[in-house]
Short mmCIF file of C-alpha atoms (C1' of nucleotides) in Angstrom, two decimals:
data_model
loop_
_atom_site.label_atom_id
_atom_site.label_comp_id
_atom_site.label_asym_id
_atom_site.label_seq_id
_atom_site.Cartn_x
_atom_site.Cartn_y
_atom_site.Cartn_z
CA MET T 12 -65.97 142.48 34.66
CA ALA T 13 -63.79 139.38 34.80
CA THR T 14 -62.11 139.40 31.41
CA GLU T 15 -61.79 136.03 29.70
CA ILE T 16 -58.25 134.70 29.79
CA ASP T 17 -56.71 132.94 26.83
CA PRO T 18 -55.56 129.59 28.30
CA ILE T 19 -52.44 129.66 26.13
CA ALA T 20 -51.67 133.33 26.60
CA GLN T 21 -51.53 133.00 30.37
CA PHE T 22 -48.52 130.71 30.09
CA ARG T 23 -46.46 133.12 28.10
CA LEU T 24 -45.13 136.59 28.85
CA PRO T 25 -47.38 139.36 27.60
CA VAL T 26 -46.21 141.05 24.44
CA THR T 27 -44.81 144.52 24.97
CA LYS T 28 -43.03 147.01 22.75
CA GLU T 29 -39.75 146.19 24.48
CA ARG T 30 -40.24 142.44 24.01
CA VAL T 31 -41.01 142.98 20.33
CA PHE T 32 -37.73 144.89 19.89
CA ARG T 33 -35.75 142.23 21.77
CA ALA T 34 -37.33 139.47 19.71
CA ALA T 35 -36.45 141.35 16.54
CA ILE T 36 -32.85 141.67 17.70
CA ALA T 37 -32.75 137.94 18.39
CA VAL T 38 -34.08 137.19 14.92
CA ALA T 39 -31.50 139.47 13.31
CA ASP T 40 -28.71 137.96 15.41
CA ALA T 41 -29.70 134.51 14.24
CA GLY T 42 -30.32 135.12 10.55
CA GLY T 43 -29.17 138.60 9.58
CA ILE T 44 -31.27 141.64 8.82
CA ASP T 45 -32.82 140.09 5.72
CA ALA T 46 -34.31 137.35 7.91
CA LEU T 47 -36.12 139.97 9.93
CA THR T 48 -39.76 139.62 8.92
CA MET T 49 -42.89 140.36 10.88
CA ARG T 50 -43.75 136.69 10.72
CA LYS T 51 -40.42 135.59 12.22
CA VAL T 52 -40.60 138.17 14.99
CA ALA T 53 -44.09 136.93 15.82
CA ASP T 54 -42.82 133.34 15.82
CA GLU T 55 -40.10 134.31 18.27
CA LEU T 56 -42.79 135.64 20.61
CA ASP T 57 -45.06 132.65 20.05
CA VAL T 58 -47.77 134.85 18.66
CA GLU T 59 -49.54 135.43 15.36
CA PRO T 60 -47.98 138.04 13.03
CA MET T 61 -51.00 140.30 13.24
CA SER T 62 -50.68 140.62 17.01
CA LEU T 63 -47.56 142.72 16.54
CA TYR T 64 -49.62 145.50 15.02
CA TYR T 65 -51.39 145.97 18.30
CA HIS T 66 -48.09 146.99 19.87
CA VAL T 67 -46.19 148.71 17.06
CA ALA T 68 -47.39 150.78 14.13
CA ASN T 69 -45.43 148.94 11.47
CA LYS T 70 -42.10 147.34 10.63
CA ALA T 71 -40.28 150.68 10.51
CA ALA T 72 -41.25 151.24 14.15
CA ILE T 73 -39.63 147.92 15.02
CA LEU T 74 -36.41 148.89 13.22
CA ASP T 75 -36.35 152.21 15.07
CA GLY T 76 -36.99 150.41 18.35
CA MET T 77 -34.10 148.01 17.75
CA VAL T 78 -31.72 150.94 17.36
CA GLU T 79 -32.96 152.51 20.57
CA ALA T 80 -32.63 149.20 22.41
CA LEU T 81 -29.01 148.84 21.30
CA VAL T 82 -28.19 152.41 22.32
CA ASN T 83 -29.60 151.57 25.74
CA ASP T 84 -27.39 148.46 25.81
CA ILE T 85 -24.38 150.66 25.11
CA GLU T 86 -25.33 153.07 27.87
CA ASP T 87 -25.76 150.15 30.27
CA ALA T 88 -22.38 148.71 29.30
CA VAL T 89 -20.72 152.08 29.89
CA GLY T 90 -22.46 152.29 33.27
CA ARG T 91 -20.98 148.96 34.28
CA LEU T 92 -17.39 150.14 33.69
CA ASP T 93 -15.14 150.99 36.60
CA PRO T 94 -15.38 154.69 37.38
CA LEU T 95 -12.58 156.75 35.94
CA PRO T 96 -10.18 158.59 38.24
CA ASP T 97 -10.92 162.29 38.62
CA THR T 98 -7.73 163.04 36.76
CA ALA T 99 -8.97 161.34 33.59
CA ASP T 100 -9.30 163.74 30.68
CA TRP T 101 -12.03 163.98 28.04
CA LYS T 102 -10.11 161.90 25.55
CA THR T 103 -9.77 158.94 27.90
CA ALA T 104 -13.43 159.03 28.81
CA LEU T 105 -14.70 159.44 25.25
CA ARG T 106 -12.30 156.85 23.88
CA ARG T 107 -13.40 154.28 26.44
CA ARG T 108 -17.07 154.97 25.81
CA ILE T 109 -16.62 154.56 22.08
CA LEU T 110 -14.71 151.30 22.39
CA THR T 111 -17.42 150.01 24.73
CA ALA T 112 -20.03 150.92 22.15
CA ARG T 113 -17.96 148.98 19.67
CA ASP T 114 -18.08 145.89 21.89
CA VAL T 115 -21.86 146.00 21.76
CA MET T 116 -21.87 146.54 18.00
CA LEU T 117 -19.56 143.61 17.38
CA ARG T 118 -22.17 141.35 18.93
CA HIS T 119 -24.72 142.50 16.34
CA ARG T 120 -23.04 142.56 12.94
CA TRP T 121 -26.21 143.69 11.18
CA ALA T 122 -26.54 146.75 13.42
CA PRO T 123 -24.24 149.23 11.62
CA ALA T 124 -26.19 148.94 8.37
CA LEU T 125 -29.44 149.31 10.28
CA PHE T 126 -28.24 152.37 12.19
CA GLU T 127 -27.23 154.09 8.98
CA SER T 128 -30.48 153.32 7.26
CA ARG T 129 -32.64 155.03 9.89
CA THR T 130 -33.54 158.70 9.56
CA ASP T 131 -35.58 159.21 12.73
CA VAL T 132 -33.44 159.70 15.81
CA GLY T 133 -35.08 158.41 18.98
CA PRO T 134 -34.82 159.78 22.51
CA ALA T 135 -32.21 157.25 23.71
CA THR T 136 -29.96 158.12 20.80
CA MET T 137 -30.50 161.81 21.46
CA ARG T 138 -29.51 161.38 25.09
CA TYR T 139 -26.44 159.42 23.98
CA PHE T 140 -25.30 162.30 21.80
CA ASP T 141 -26.08 164.74 24.55
CA THR T 142 -23.82 162.80 26.88
CA VAL T 143 -20.99 162.76 24.35
CA LEU T 144 -21.46 166.48 23.86
CA GLY T 145 -21.16 166.83 27.64
CA LEU T 146 -17.83 164.99 27.62
CA LEU T 147 -16.50 167.34 24.97
CA ARG T 148 -17.68 170.34 26.95
CA GLN T 149 -15.86 169.03 30.01
CA GLY T 150 -12.84 168.87 27.73
CA ARG T 151 -13.11 172.65 27.23
CA PHE T 152 -14.47 172.40 23.70
CA SER T 153 -16.52 175.35 22.50
CA PHE T 154 -20.01 174.42 21.34
CA ASP T 155 -18.91 175.22 17.83
CA LEU T 156 -15.92 172.89 17.88
CA ALA T 157 -17.88 170.22 19.78
CA HIS T 158 -20.44 170.35 17.02
CA HIS T 159 -17.74 169.85 14.42
CA ALA T 160 -16.41 167.00 16.54
CA LEU T 161 -19.72 165.16 16.43
CA HIS T 162 -19.67 165.38 12.66
CA ALA T 163 -16.05 164.28 12.52
CA LEU T 164 -16.74 161.23 14.63
CA GLY T 165 -19.99 160.41 12.88
CA SER T 166 -21.05 156.83 13.43
CA ARG T 167 -17.70 156.18 15.09
CA VAL T 168 -19.14 157.72 18.24
CA LEU T 169 -21.46 154.70 18.37
CA GLY T 170 -18.59 152.29 17.86
CA PHE T 171 -18.67 151.45 14.21
CA THR T 172 -17.66 152.46 10.73
CA GLN T 173 -19.38 150.96 7.76
CA GLU T 174 -16.46 149.35 5.96
CA LEU T 175 -16.78 149.54 2.23
CA PHE T 176 -14.58 146.47 1.84
CA GLU T 177 -16.46 144.35 4.35
CA SER T 178 -16.25 140.80 3.07
CA ASP T 179 -19.53 138.99 3.38
CA ASP T 180 -19.57 135.39 4.43
CA GLU T 181 -20.67 134.13 1.05
CA GLN T 182 -17.60 135.20 -0.86
CA SER T 183 -14.44 133.67 0.55
CA ASP T 184 -11.24 135.63 0.89
CA GLU T 185 -9.59 133.22 -1.50
CA GLN T 186 -12.16 134.21 -4.08
CA SER T 187 -11.64 137.96 -3.64
CA MET T 188 -7.90 137.41 -3.60
CA ALA T 189 -8.15 135.51 -6.88
CA ALA T 190 -10.33 138.22 -8.42
CA LEU T 191 -7.77 140.75 -7.32
CA GLU T 192 -4.87 138.88 -8.86
CA GLN T 193 -6.73 138.67 -12.14
CA MET T 194 -6.94 142.48 -12.24
CA ALA T 195 -3.35 142.96 -11.10
CA ASP T 196 -2.35 144.89 -14.22
CA GLN T 197 -5.20 147.34 -13.74
CA LEU T 198 -4.48 147.72 -10.03
CA PRO T 199 -0.76 148.43 -9.86
CA ASN T 200 -0.84 150.24 -6.52
CA ILE T 201 -3.13 147.87 -4.66
CA THR T 202 -1.16 144.91 -5.96
CA GLN T 203 2.11 146.39 -4.80
CA MET T 204 0.62 147.30 -1.44
CA MET T 205 -0.55 143.75 -0.90
CA MET T 206 2.90 142.40 -1.66
CA GLU T 207 4.70 144.91 0.48
CA ILE T 208 2.69 145.14 3.67
CA ALA T 209 1.24 141.66 3.77
CA PRO T 210 3.05 139.05 1.74
CA HIS T 211 2.12 136.51 4.39
CA ALA T 212 -1.56 137.29 4.01
CA ARG T 213 -1.84 135.82 0.55
CA ASN T 214 -2.58 132.45 2.05
CA ASP T 215 -4.25 133.58 5.24
CA PRO T 216 -8.01 133.20 4.90
CA GLU T 217 -8.63 134.66 8.36
CA SER T 218 -8.02 138.31 7.59
CA THR T 219 -10.48 140.56 5.81
CA LEU T 220 -8.86 141.64 2.59
CA GLY T 221 -5.87 139.62 3.59
CA TYR T 222 -4.24 142.23 5.78
CA CYS T 223 -6.74 144.40 7.63
CA ASP T 224 -7.21 144.32 11.34
CA ASP T 225 -10.51 146.08 11.81
CA GLN T 226 -10.09 146.76 15.50
CA ALA T 227 -6.59 148.18 15.06
CA GLU T 228 -7.77 150.31 12.13
CA PHE T 229 -10.74 151.55 14.11
CA GLU T 230 -8.50 152.69 16.94
CA PHE T 231 -5.94 154.22 14.58
CA VAL T 232 -8.52 156.41 12.91
CA LEU T 233 -10.27 157.20 16.18
CA ASP T 234 -7.03 158.52 17.65
CA LEU T 235 -6.26 160.41 14.46
CA ILE T 236 -9.56 162.26 14.84
CA LEU T 237 -9.38 162.79 18.60
CA ASP T 238 -5.83 164.11 18.35
CA GLY T 239 -6.77 166.34 15.43
CA LEU T 240 -9.68 167.80 17.37
CA GLU T 241 -7.52 168.42 20.41
CA ARG T 242 -4.98 170.23 18.31
CA ILE T 243 -7.64 172.48 16.85
CA ARG T 244 -8.98 173.20 20.31
CA ASP T 245 -5.55 174.24 21.53
CA THR T 246 -4.68 176.47 18.58
CA ALA T 247 -8.02 178.23 18.18
CA MET I 1 -31.36 131.60 -40.73
CA ALA I 2 -33.14 134.93 -40.82
CA THR I 3 -34.24 135.37 -37.22
CA GLU I 4 -37.75 136.68 -36.71
CA ILE I 5 -37.80 140.25 -35.56
CA ASP I 6 -40.23 141.41 -32.92
CA PRO I 7 -42.01 144.36 -34.62
CA ILE I 8 -42.11 146.26 -31.36
CA ALA I 9 -38.59 145.43 -30.25
CA GLN I 10 -37.07 146.87 -33.40
CA PHE I 11 -38.30 150.32 -32.45
CA ARG I 12 -36.63 150.34 -29.10
CA LEU I 13 -33.03 150.13 -28.02
CA PRO I 14 -31.88 146.61 -27.19
CA VAL I 15 -31.62 145.86 -23.51
CA THR I 16 -28.08 145.64 -22.20
CA LYS I 17 -26.55 145.33 -18.77
CA GLU I 18 -25.53 148.98 -18.90
CA ARG I 19 -29.02 150.11 -19.90
CA VAL I 20 -30.51 148.07 -17.05
CA PHE I 21 -28.22 149.82 -14.56
CA ARG I 22 -29.00 153.25 -16.00
CA ALA I 23 -32.71 152.54 -15.90
CA ALA I 24 -32.41 151.44 -12.28
CA ILE I 25 -30.60 154.68 -11.44
CA ALA I 26 -33.37 156.65 -13.12
CA VAL I 27 -36.00 154.80 -11.12
CA ALA I 28 -34.15 155.44 -7.85
CA ASP I 29 -33.64 159.11 -8.75
CA ALA I 30 -37.36 159.46 -9.31
CA GLY I 31 -38.74 157.52 -6.37
CA GLY I 32 -35.97 156.62 -3.96
CA ILE I 33 -34.37 153.25 -3.38
CA ASP I 34 -37.56 151.69 -2.03
CA ALA I 35 -39.23 152.34 -5.36
CA LEU I 36 -36.57 150.28 -7.10
CA THR I 37 -38.35 147.08 -8.09
CA MET I 38 -37.68 144.73 -10.95
CA ARG I 39 -41.07 145.62 -12.35
CA LYS I 40 -40.35 149.37 -12.35
CA VAL I 41 -36.94 148.92 -13.94
CA ALA I 42 -38.56 146.82 -16.65
CA ASP I 43 -41.21 149.49 -17.17
CA GLU I 44 -38.48 152.08 -17.59
CA LEU I 45 -37.02 149.96 -20.39
CA ASP I 46 -40.42 149.24 -21.94
CA VAL I 47 -39.97 145.55 -21.40
CA GLU I 48 -41.53 142.77 -19.32
CA PRO I 49 -40.01 142.18 -15.86
CA MET I 50 -38.83 138.69 -16.76
CA SER I 51 -36.71 139.99 -19.61
CA LEU I 52 -34.30 141.52 -17.12
CA TYR I 53 -33.26 138.07 -15.98
CA TYR I 54 -31.81 137.37 -19.37
CA HIS I 55 -29.30 140.18 -18.80
CA VAL I 56 -28.67 140.12 -15.04
CA ALA I 57 -28.64 137.29 -12.54
CA ASN I 58 -30.91 138.95 -9.98
CA LYS I 59 -31.73 142.18 -8.22
CA ALA I 60 -28.47 142.16 -6.23
CA ALA I 61 -26.56 142.23 -9.51
CA ILE I 62 -28.49 145.36 -10.49
CA LEU I 63 -27.63 147.05 -7.20
CA ASP I 64 -23.96 146.18 -7.68
CA GLY I 65 -24.12 147.47 -11.23
CA MET I 66 -25.62 150.78 -10.12
CA VAL I 67 -22.69 151.34 -7.77
CA GLU I 68 -20.20 150.59 -10.51
CA ALA I 69 -22.01 152.94 -12.89
CA LEU I 70 -21.83 155.78 -10.38
CA VAL I 71 -18.14 155.17 -9.74
CA ASN I 72 -17.62 155.43 -13.48
CA ASP I 73 -19.57 158.70 -13.44
CA ILE I 74 -17.23 160.02 -10.77
CA GLU I 75 -14.17 159.00 -12.74
CA ASP I 76 -15.61 160.69 -15.84
CA ALA I 77 -16.32 163.88 -13.88
CA VAL I 78 -12.77 163.91 -12.55
CA GLY I 79 -11.49 163.41 -16.08
CA ARG I 80 -13.38 166.48 -17.24
CA LEU I 81 -11.68 168.77 -14.70
CA ASP I 82 -8.97 171.18 -15.76
CA PRO I 83 -5.57 169.54 -15.39
CA LEU I 84 -3.74 170.52 -12.22
CA PRO I 85 -0.44 172.41 -12.44
CA ASP I 86 2.63 170.23 -11.95
CA THR I 87 3.25 171.98 -8.66
CA ALA I 88 0.00 170.70 -7.16
CA ASP I 89 0.54 168.43 -4.18
CA TRP I 90 -1.26 165.21 -3.22
CA LYS I 91 -3.66 166.99 -0.91
CA THR I 92 -4.92 169.35 -3.58
CA ALA I 93 -5.44 166.52 -6.06
CA LEU I 94 -7.12 164.19 -3.59
CA ARG I 95 -9.27 166.93 -2.13
CA ARG I 96 -10.51 167.99 -5.54
CA ARG I 97 -11.25 164.41 -6.55
CA ILE I 98 -13.24 163.81 -3.39
CA LEU I 99 -15.29 166.98 -3.76
CA THR I 100 -16.01 166.03 -7.36
CA ALA I 101 -17.19 162.62 -6.19
CA ARG I 102 -19.42 164.46 -3.76
CA ASP I 103 -20.99 166.45 -6.60
CA VAL I 104 -22.01 163.19 -8.25
CA MET I 105 -23.33 161.77 -4.99
CA LEU I 106 -25.44 164.84 -4.30
CA ARG I 107 -27.31 164.15 -7.52
CA HIS I 108 -28.29 160.70 -6.22
CA ARG I 109 -29.38 161.02 -2.61
CA TRP I 110 -30.14 157.31 -2.29
CA ALA I 111 -26.61 156.34 -3.37
CA PRO I 112 -24.75 156.59 -0.01
CA ALA I 113 -27.06 154.08 1.67
CA LEU I 114 -26.76 151.79 -1.34
CA PHE I 115 -22.96 152.00 -1.41
CA GLU I 116 -22.75 151.08 2.25
CA SER I 117 -25.11 148.18 1.88
CA ARG I 118 -23.03 146.40 -0.77
CA THR I 119 -20.38 143.89 0.21
CA ASP I 120 -19.00 142.93 -3.20
CA VAL I 121 -16.56 145.45 -4.59
CA GLY I 122 -16.61 145.67 -8.37
CA PRO I 123 -13.73 146.36 -10.75
CA ALA I 124 -14.54 150.06 -11.30
CA THR I 125 -14.57 150.65 -7.55
CA MET I 126 -11.33 148.73 -7.21
CA ARG I 127 -9.69 150.87 -9.86
CA TYR I 128 -11.01 153.98 -8.11
CA PHE I 129 -9.32 152.96 -4.88
CA ASP I 130 -6.18 152.06 -6.77
CA THR I 131 -6.07 155.55 -8.22
CA VAL I 132 -6.51 157.14 -4.80
CA LEU I 133 -3.77 154.92 -3.48
CA GLY I 134 -1.60 156.17 -6.33
CA LEU I 135 -2.23 159.79 -5.31
CA LEU I 136 -1.15 159.01 -1.77
CA ARG I 137 1.97 157.28 -3.02
CA GLN I 138 2.83 160.35 -5.09
CA GLY I 139 2.48 162.24 -1.82
CA ARG I 140 5.31 160.14 -0.38
CA PHE I 141 3.04 158.02 1.82
CA SER I 142 4.36 154.60 2.75
CA PHE I 143 2.07 151.75 1.77
CA ASP I 144 1.37 151.21 5.44
CA LEU I 145 0.28 154.80 6.07
CA ALA I 146 -1.58 154.94 2.76
CA HIS I 147 -3.50 151.88 3.87
CA HIS I 148 -4.40 153.57 7.13
CA ALA I 149 -5.39 156.63 5.14
CA LEU I 150 -7.90 154.66 3.09
CA HIS I 151 -9.50 153.44 6.29
CA ALA I 152 -9.46 156.92 7.79
CA LEU I 153 -11.20 158.39 4.76
CA GLY I 154 -13.62 155.50 4.42
CA SER I 155 -16.66 156.40 2.35
CA ARG I 156 -15.49 160.01 2.37
CA VAL I 157 -13.12 159.09 -0.45
CA LEU I 158 -16.22 158.55 -2.57
CA GLY I 159 -17.68 161.88 -1.55
CA PHE I 160 -20.15 161.07 1.17
CA THR I 161 -20.67 160.37 4.81
CA GLN I 162 -23.80 158.70 6.00
CA GLU I 163 -25.18 161.30 8.36
CA LEU I 164 -26.90 159.80 11.36
CA PHE I 165 -29.02 162.92 11.76
CA GLU I 166 -30.12 163.08 8.15
CA SER I 167 -33.62 164.46 8.19
CA ASP I 168 -35.89 162.65 5.82
CA ASP I 169 -38.44 164.58 3.85
CA GLU I 170 -41.39 163.16 5.77
CA GLN I 171 -40.54 164.67 9.11
CA SER I 172 -40.28 168.43 8.93
CA ASP I 173 -37.58 170.33 10.77
CA GLU I 174 -40.26 172.09 12.77
CA GLN I 175 -41.37 168.69 14.00
CA SER I 176 -37.90 167.55 15.06
CA MET I 177 -37.29 170.93 16.62
CA ALA I 178 -40.50 170.59 18.59
CA ALA I 179 -39.57 167.04 19.69
CA LEU I 180 -36.23 168.39 20.78
CA GLU I 181 -37.72 171.18 22.84
CA GLN I 182 -39.96 168.71 24.58
CA MET I 183 -36.91 166.77 25.76
CA ALA I 184 -34.95 169.89 26.66
CA ASP I 185 -34.53 168.90 30.31
CA GLN I 186 -33.04 165.55 29.32
CA LEU I 187 -30.76 167.12 26.72
CA PRO I 188 -29.07 169.97 28.55
CA ASN I 189 -25.99 170.10 26.33
CA ILE I 190 -27.72 169.84 22.98
CA THR I 191 -30.28 172.43 24.07
CA GLN I 192 -27.58 174.85 25.13
CA MET I 193 -25.63 174.24 21.94
CA MET I 194 -28.67 175.05 19.84
CA MET I 195 -29.19 178.30 21.69
CA GLU I 196 -25.58 179.31 21.56
CA ILE I 197 -24.43 178.54 18.06
CA ALA I 198 -27.69 178.96 16.23
CA PRO I 199 -30.29 181.06 17.99
CA HIS I 200 -31.46 182.28 14.60
CA ALA I 201 -32.05 178.72 13.42
CA ARG I 202 -34.95 178.11 15.73
CA ASN I 203 -37.27 179.54 13.14
CA ASP I 204 -35.32 178.61 10.04
CA PRO I 205 -36.88 175.53 8.45
CA GLU I 206 -34.22 175.43 5.74
CA SER I 207 -31.31 173.99 7.72
CA THR I 208 -30.99 170.35 8.69
CA LEU I 209 -31.10 170.22 12.46
CA GLY I 210 -31.45 173.94 12.42
CA TYR I 211 -27.80 174.81 12.07
CA CYS I 212 -25.80 172.26 10.07
CA ASP I 213 -24.26 173.02 6.74
CA ASP I 214 -23.49 169.59 5.34
CA GLN I 215 -21.05 170.78 2.70
CA ALA I 216 -19.11 172.91 5.17
CA GLU I 217 -19.05 170.05 7.69
CA PHE I 218 -17.89 167.62 5.03
CA GLU I 219 -14.97 169.86 4.12
CA PHE I 220 -14.11 170.58 7.73
CA VAL I 221 -13.79 166.90 8.57
CA LEU I 222 -12.05 166.11 5.28
CA ASP I 223 -9.36 168.66 6.02
CA LEU I 224 -9.08 167.45 9.60
CA ILE I 225 -8.27 163.98 8.30
CA LEU I 226 -6.01 165.06 5.45
CA ASP I 227 -4.01 167.35 7.74
CA GLY I 228 -3.78 164.65 10.39
CA LEU I 229 -2.45 162.16 7.89
CA GLU I 230 0.09 164.63 6.57
CA ARG I 231 1.32 165.28 10.08
CA ILE I 232 1.76 161.57 10.73
CA ARG I 233 3.61 161.19 7.46
CA ASP I 234 6.03 163.98 8.38
CA THR I 235 6.74 162.79 11.92
CA ALA I 236 7.09 159.07 11.22
"C1'" DA Y 18 -57.54 145.02 26.21
"C1'" DC Y 19 -55.34 141.94 23.53
"C1'" DC Y 20 -55.04 138.67 19.91
"C1'" DT Y 21 -56.43 136.25 15.48
"C1'" DG Y 22 -58.00 134.49 10.46
"C1'" DA Y 23 -58.82 135.55 6.08
"C1'" DA Y 24 -57.62 138.34 2.45
"C1'" DC Y 25 -55.12 141.92 -0.51
"C1'" DA Y 26 -51.60 144.03 -3.10
"C1'" DC Y 27 -46.99 143.62 -4.09
"C1'" DC Y 28 -42.49 141.55 -4.31
"C1'" DG Y 29 -38.35 138.55 -6.44
"C1'" DT Y 30 -37.87 134.61 -9.00
"C1'" DT Y 31 -38.54 129.79 -11.65
"C1'" DC Y 32 -39.85 127.47 -15.55
"C1'" DA Y 33 -41.43 126.29 -19.82
"C1'" DA Y 34 -42.60 128.37 -23.91
"C1'" DG Y 35 -42.73 131.61 -27.68
"C1'" DT Y 36 -40.42 134.05 -31.94
"C1'" DA K 17 -30.58 135.14 -29.10
"C1'" DC K 18 -33.82 137.51 -26.81
"C1'" DC K 19 -38.19 138.12 -24.68
"C1'" DT K 20 -42.69 136.67 -22.41
"C1'" DG K 21 -46.96 134.57 -19.55
"C1'" DA K 22 -48.35 132.03 -15.99
"C1'" DA K 23 -47.38 130.66 -11.57
"C1'" DC K 24 -45.10 130.23 -6.84
"C1'" DA K 25 -43.58 131.44 -2.38
"C1'" DC K 26 -43.13 135.17 0.47
"C1'" DC K 27 -43.73 139.79 2.13
"C1'" DG K 28 -46.12 143.96 4.90
"C1'" DT K 29 -50.49 145.35 6.01
"C1'" DT K 30 -55.96 146.12 6.38
"C1'" DC K 31 -60.11 144.86 8.25
"C1'" DA K 32 -63.54 142.75 10.70
"C1'" DA K 33 -64.06 139.57 14.18
"C1'" DG K 34 -63.14 136.82 18.22
"C1'" DT K 35 -62.48 136.36 23.59
#
DNA sequence: ACCTGAACACCGTTCAAGT
DNA sequence: ACCTGAACACCGTTCAAGT
């Protein structure tokens, strides 16, 4: 039963679920999540759009698969880290894992919004949370407090927070700064804050709202939460 | 120059920006954010789809307007609360404001995802943050710490956290529970947690992952953050 | 088993035109 | 000033058919 072989198909890698997800990630990396269409993913794989439906049920399945693929990337990145000394405590291990997750996320700016839009949690994500839960348990957290901890960390455990003030690339910082100055009388506190903690930022188009360092803020809040959890553990 | 009057139009309210936003909110309340199309919003206003473009630039402007409308709803709800005694501290005031915001959010389940997807911050939202900043300043926070505090609270200041484990209505809890049991060997910690802190939940289809109380978790984490901030303020 | 072509229903939006 | 009809480009997806 020698199956006929498509003369073009034999010169390209066969389509698989995994390759569909990776192609989708490449499309999103290149053009943002709005550019992610079935037709573009198919293009990326050198295949007709309808072929995708042989491998995945629909677009939602691709979005779910992208999330799982990125969680696997995080787990791989954590695996490549130098092993921690036996003396390392839970906070060190968890903190390092979370900042590694953040490294992965920073390479896919569209990912946070995608993660938060999904409602189905896949097996890779489940295992990720199970591992984090294990770290907390090693840190002598009760299941009850560990459960609270997962809620407290939220998406931060995967290395991101969805910033409400995220500036998109369309609107320049000069523009938002100008809009802000126009409302100065209605925003007495924000205006004063801008002047006090970042007078230099008024002409610095590099920084988000003129004065935020996302990485520093991420770590500040992360430590606030980790320290708060530790304190609760030790006083309970 | 007596303008002709459309005999149908005179029996319906004139379309305005505000009415477009309110109609969009009604559509999303009824059918979720995916059901929000220009055509459905127009239907809601008893008007042709193309008429909307006379009042708003595009769909993105409607989404931005919906966010602003909800922020105004929050501010109104806060305004309707009994005034706090003069002795009330910053934490009481901020906590109450945030839980009031949450009440509004709970009436619009699609709103959290929408809020997080927007990148332009409108004037009402700006004023909201300015007010929160004012509360922190009254609590003797430096601008620097108050700024950190806004990051630490994140979307929580508007009454929501985007739960990664949010169960959608399609997939029943029995289903996710069954999927979880099937992976039990790969999820030793989660499995044990489920058995330990919520053995009763295994047959309780009412609770999210079987044992989470969202409101209680929200308040737990809120207090964790507020207390942590207060501690930093007092030791700085 | 794997891929494709044609077609459908639906979407946001443009443009020129109506009153 | 405010609203509309026709049309366009694009989307996810179905179905029957190809090799």
